[in-house]
Amino acid sequence: MSDLVIGVLALQGDVREHLAALAECDVIGRPVRRPEEIAGIDALVIPGGESTTMSKLAVAFDVYEPIRERLAQGMPAYGSCAGMIMLADEVLDGRPDQKTFGGIGMTVRRNAFGRQVDSFEAPVVIDGLDGDPVHAIFIRAPWVESVGPDVEVLGRVESGPATGRMVAVRQGNLLATSFHPELTGDLRVHRLFVDMVRARVS
Ligand code: GLN
C-alpha cells in the first residue's frame, strides 16, 4: 500500500464504489466532506451523482472554495459523470445557479445523450490504456461538447447512436470521464489516475 491519500468527495453520489476501486489500486481512499479535510489529501476523486446537488452541497459544506484553491495549485483530480461536470469550465443545460469547480477548459452538456439513449453501455478506446476498449457505462451522462487548446481528448464513443462523442479528457493533472469505471470492476481508468497522481505535474 502506498502512502498516497486520495480523497473522494463524499457529499453525494457513488462514493463507496470509488473508495473500493482505489483500495484495489493499493492507495488509501478517504471520504472528504469538510473544509479541514481538504488539506490532508494528495488528490481528489469527484464521483458520479447529480452535479446540481453536488454543487449546492459543496457550497453549503464550505468545501467549494478550498477545493477550487487546491485545484488551482495543481492538485490532481478525477471526475466521473457528475464529477466530469464539476471539473468543466462551462456547462450547457445546467441550472442557472449551478457552480462547478472548473479547471478543464471544456464545455460539457448535461444529460446530453437524450431520452432514448438515457443510459447505455458502449465500448470506448482510451488513449494510454492497453488491452480491450473500456466497457463504458453511461447514466444520464454528459458529453464534452467542445474543448480548448490545452485539453487532450482521450476517448470517444466507438459505436451506436452517439458514435464519435468525446467522453474522456485530460488537462494537466485533471482527468474526467462521462462514464462510470467505478461500476465495472475494470480498474484501468483508476490506475491511470493513480499514475497521474504519482507523476504529478507541478
Ligand atoms: N445527470 C447527472 C448530472 O447532471 C449526472 C449523472 C451521473 O453522474 N450518473 O449531474
Tab-separated table of C-alpha atoms and ligand atoms in Angstrom:
chain	number	residue	atom	x	y	z
A	1	MET	CA	0.000	0.000	0.000
A	2	SER	CA	1.465	3.356	-0.970
A	3	ASP	CA	1.073	6.328	1.342
A	4	LEU	CA	-0.800	8.434	-1.183
A	5	VAL	CA	-4.127	9.624	0.174
A	6	ILE	CA	-6.782	10.192	-2.433
A	7	GLY	CA	-9.907	11.912	-1.189
A	8	VAL	CA	-13.323	11.051	-2.583
A	9	LEU	CA	-15.748	13.960	-2.395
A	10	ALA	CA	-18.457	12.494	-0.187
A	11	LEU	CA	-21.298	14.976	-0.435
A	12	GLN	CA	-23.485	12.839	-2.665
A	13	GLY	CA	-23.150	10.154	-5.334
A	14	ASP	CA	-21.368	6.832	-5.750
A	15	VAL	CA	-18.633	7.439	-3.185
A	16	ARG	CA	-18.363	3.845	-1.962
A	17	GLU	CA	-17.674	2.441	-5.422
A	18	HIS	CA	-14.768	4.863	-5.949
A	19	LEU	CA	-13.346	4.061	-2.495
A	20	ALA	CA	-13.479	0.362	-3.357
A	21	ALA	CA	-11.750	0.917	-6.714
A	22	LEU	CA	-8.988	2.974	-5.046
A	23	ALA	CA	-8.447	0.297	-2.399
A	24	GLU	CA	-7.989	-2.225	-5.193
A	25	CYS	CA	-5.379	0.076	-6.719
A	26	ASP	CA	-3.489	-0.073	-3.391
A	27	VAL	CA	-3.935	3.545	-2.419
A	28	ILE	CA	-5.701	4.985	0.594
A	29	GLY	CA	-9.052	6.449	-0.386
A	30	ARG	CA	-10.623	8.797	2.128
A	31	PRO	CA	-14.131	10.248	2.022
A	32	VAL	CA	-13.938	14.041	2.412
A	33	ARG	CA	-16.756	16.465	3.094
A	34	ARG	CA	-15.387	19.092	5.493
A	35	PRO	CA	-13.119	22.014	4.661
A	36	GLU	CA	-10.405	20.917	7.119
A	37	GLU	CA	-10.205	17.530	5.388
A	38	ILE	CA	-9.214	19.065	2.050
A	39	ALA	CA	-5.675	19.979	3.171
A	40	GLY	CA	-4.758	16.368	4.013
A	41	ILE	CA	-5.303	14.787	0.605
A	42	ASP	CA	-2.911	14.366	-2.323
A	43	ALA	CA	-5.650	14.194	-4.935
A	44	LEU	CA	-9.433	14.151	-5.248
A	45	VAL	CA	-11.994	11.925	-6.953
A	46	ILE	CA	-15.351	13.513	-7.679
A	47	PRO	CA	-17.947	10.768	-8.043
A	48	GLY	CA	-20.959	10.330	-10.253
A	49	GLY	CA	-24.254	11.530	-8.861
A	50	GLU	CA	-26.110	14.740	-9.520
A	51	SER	CA	-23.990	17.767	-10.273
A	52	THR	CA	-26.653	20.343	-9.350
A	53	THR	CA	-26.999	18.804	-5.872
A	54	MET	CA	-23.250	18.348	-5.505
A	55	SER	CA	-22.711	21.984	-6.398
A	56	LYS	CA	-25.210	23.156	-3.752
A	57	LEU	CA	-23.776	20.871	-1.082
A	58	ALA	CA	-20.188	21.907	-1.861
A	59	VAL	CA	-21.150	25.493	-1.075
A	60	ALA	CA	-23.252	24.515	1.978
A	61	PHE	CA	-20.439	22.366	3.434
A	62	ASP	CA	-17.852	25.120	2.810
A	63	VAL	CA	-15.674	22.959	0.605
A	64	TYR	CA	-16.316	24.790	-2.655
A	65	GLU	CA	-13.593	27.425	-2.201
A	66	PRO	CA	-10.978	25.153	-0.545
A	67	ILE	CA	-11.318	22.638	-3.402
A	68	ARG	CA	-11.087	25.347	-6.057
A	69	GLU	CA	-7.959	26.644	-4.381
A	70	ARG	CA	-6.279	23.223	-4.239
A	71	LEU	CA	-7.180	22.578	-7.875
A	72	ALA	CA	-5.721	25.941	-8.857
A	73	GLN	CA	-2.500	24.929	-7.048
A	74	GLY	CA	-2.318	21.778	-9.185
A	75	MET	CA	-3.927	19.085	-7.032
A	76	PRO	CA	-4.790	16.170	-9.341
A	77	ALA	CA	-8.468	15.304	-9.646
A	78	TYR	CA	-10.572	12.752	-11.470
A	79	GLY	CA	-14.288	13.231	-12.098
A	80	SER	CA	-16.702	10.608	-13.394
A	81	CYS	CA	-20.017	11.717	-14.908
A	82	ALA	CA	-21.370	14.362	-12.481
A	83	GLY	CA	-17.722	14.669	-11.407
A	84	MET	CA	-16.785	15.479	-15.004
A	85	ILE	CA	-19.371	18.265	-14.959
A	86	MET	CA	-17.851	19.600	-11.715
A	87	LEU	CA	-14.443	19.887	-13.425
A	88	ALA	CA	-15.770	21.660	-16.526
A	89	ASP	CA	-15.226	25.371	-17.006
A	90	GLU	CA	-18.612	25.626	-18.710
A	91	VAL	CA	-21.893	23.674	-18.547
A	92	LEU	CA	-24.750	23.607	-21.053
A	93	ASP	CA	-28.249	22.584	-19.913
A	94	GLY	CA	-27.263	23.136	-16.304
A	95	ARG	CA	-29.307	25.006	-13.729
A	96	PRO	CA	-28.780	28.743	-13.680
A	97	ASP	CA	-27.339	28.648	-10.142
A	98	GLN	CA	-25.148	25.604	-10.804
A	99	LYS	CA	-21.475	26.071	-9.958
A	100	THR	CA	-18.532	23.952	-10.966
A	101	PHE	CA	-15.010	23.787	-9.602
A	102	GLY	CA	-13.775	24.094	-13.168
A	103	GLY	CA	-10.192	23.546	-14.237
A	104	ILE	CA	-10.697	21.720	-17.524
A	105	GLY	CA	-11.120	24.134	-20.427
A	106	MET	CA	-14.151	22.416	-21.885
A	107	THR	CA	-17.867	22.839	-22.317
A	108	VAL	CA	-19.951	19.847	-21.264
A	109	ARG	CA	-23.621	19.244	-21.947
A	110	ARG	CA	-25.592	17.730	-19.066
A	111	ASN	CA	-27.862	14.733	-19.767
A	112	ALA	CA	-26.599	15.007	-23.312
A	113	PHE	CA	-27.452	11.617	-24.724
A	114	GLY	CA	-31.184	12.311	-24.605
A	115	ARG	CA	-34.182	10.249	-23.583
A	116	GLN	CA	-33.802	7.369	-25.991
A	117	VAL	CA	-30.231	6.633	-25.006
A	118	ASP	CA	-30.519	7.966	-21.491
A	119	SER	CA	-28.456	5.164	-20.048
A	120	PHE	CA	-26.435	2.828	-22.200
A	121	GLU	CA	-23.199	0.922	-22.466
A	122	ALA	CA	-20.637	1.258	-25.232
A	123	PRO	CA	-17.009	0.461	-25.934
A	124	VAL	CA	-14.585	3.361	-25.563
A	125	VAL	CA	-10.926	3.240	-26.563
A	126	ILE	CA	-8.913	5.316	-24.107
A	127	ASP	CA	-5.541	6.638	-25.226
A	128	GLY	CA	-2.833	5.290	-22.972
A	129	LEU	CA	-4.752	2.211	-21.785
A	130	ASP	CA	-3.632	-1.184	-23.003
A	131	GLY	CA	-5.969	-4.015	-23.852
A	132	ASP	CA	-9.570	-4.082	-24.972
A	133	PRO	CA	-11.697	-0.951	-25.210
A	134	VAL	CA	-13.190	0.070	-21.870
A	135	HIS	CA	-16.751	-1.145	-21.424
A	136	ALA	CA	-18.253	2.201	-20.524
A	137	ILE	CA	-21.491	2.632	-18.564
A	138	PHE	CA	-23.291	5.927	-19.188
A	139	ILE	CA	-26.086	7.003	-16.832
A	140	ARG	CA	-27.767	10.286	-17.770
A	141	ALA	CA	-24.264	11.259	-18.729
A	142	PRO	CA	-22.799	14.475	-20.050
A	143	TRP	CA	-20.746	14.600	-23.194
A	144	VAL	CA	-17.961	17.014	-23.965
A	145	GLU	CA	-19.318	19.492	-26.465
A	146	SER	CA	-16.097	21.385	-27.137
A	147	VAL	CA	-12.578	21.620	-25.765
A	148	GLY	CA	-9.977	24.345	-25.514
A	149	PRO	CA	-6.402	24.051	-26.760
A	150	ASP	CA	-4.985	22.569	-23.531
A	151	VAL	CA	-7.377	19.649	-23.357
A	152	GLU	CA	-6.344	16.222	-24.566
A	153	VAL	CA	-9.257	14.111	-25.802
A	154	LEU	CA	-8.545	10.574	-24.568
A	155	GLY	CA	-11.667	8.754	-25.677
A	156	ARG	CA	-14.771	8.840	-27.821
A	157	VAL	CA	-17.805	6.569	-28.090
A	158	GLU	CA	-16.926	3.848	-30.599
A	159	SER	CA	-20.359	2.625	-31.700
A	160	GLY	CA	-24.113	3.237	-31.561
A	161	PRO	CA	-26.057	6.478	-31.995
A	162	ALA	CA	-23.538	8.560	-30.051
A	163	THR	CA	-20.503	7.451	-32.078
A	164	GLY	CA	-17.702	9.969	-32.069
A	165	ARG	CA	-18.807	11.894	-28.962
A	166	MET	CA	-15.939	12.925	-26.676
A	167	VAL	CA	-16.282	11.165	-23.328
A	168	ALA	CA	-12.806	11.103	-21.744
A	169	VAL	CA	-10.446	14.059	-21.431
A	170	ARG	CA	-7.367	15.208	-19.606
A	171	GLN	CA	-5.880	18.607	-18.928
A	172	GLY	CA	-2.663	18.536	-16.917
A	173	ASN	CA	-3.449	16.906	-13.569
A	174	LEU	CA	-7.176	16.736	-14.231
A	175	LEU	CA	-8.919	13.703	-15.712
A	176	ALA	CA	-12.618	13.293	-16.490
A	177	THR	CA	-14.880	10.644	-17.982
A	178	SER	CA	-18.578	10.828	-18.887
A	179	PHE	CA	-18.921	7.212	-17.822
A	180	HIS	CA	-18.516	5.241	-14.597
A	181	PRO	CA	-15.486	2.895	-14.472
A	182	GLU	CA	-16.144	2.537	-10.736
A	183	LEU	CA	-19.185	0.394	-11.579
A	184	THR	CA	-17.470	-2.173	-13.761
A	185	GLY	CA	-14.555	-3.672	-11.825
A	186	ASP	CA	-12.208	-2.561	-14.625
A	187	LEU	CA	-9.558	-0.617	-12.723
A	188	ARG	CA	-7.631	0.764	-15.694
A	189	VAL	CA	-9.004	4.313	-15.513
A	190	HIS	CA	-8.406	4.492	-11.738
A	191	ARG	CA	-4.890	3.146	-12.253
A	192	LEU	CA	-4.275	5.781	-14.919
A	193	PHE	CA	-5.349	8.411	-12.394
A	194	VAL	CA	-3.186	6.957	-9.617
A	195	ASP	CA	-0.228	7.026	-12.048
A	196	MET	CA	-1.024	10.683	-12.792
A	197	VAL	CA	-1.063	11.432	-9.064
A	198	ARG	CA	2.307	9.694	-8.612
A	199	ALA	CA	3.785	11.567	-11.554
A	200	ARG	CA	2.033	14.808	-10.609
A	201	VAL	CA	2.878	17.609	-12.965
A	202	SER	CA	3.696	20.611	-10.770
B	1	GLN	N1	-27.127	13.815	-14.926
B	1	GLN	C1	-26.254	13.964	-13.802
B	1	GLN	C2	-25.839	15.405	-13.596
B	1	GLN	O1	-26.208	16.259	-14.295
B	1	GLN	C3	-25.024	13.098	-13.925
B	1	GLN	C4	-25.398	11.639	-13.842
B	1	GLN	C5	-24.362	10.754	-13.243
B	1	GLN	O2	-23.406	11.178	-12.587
B	1	GLN	N2	-24.585	9.477	-13.410
B	1	GLN	O3	-25.124	15.688	-12.699
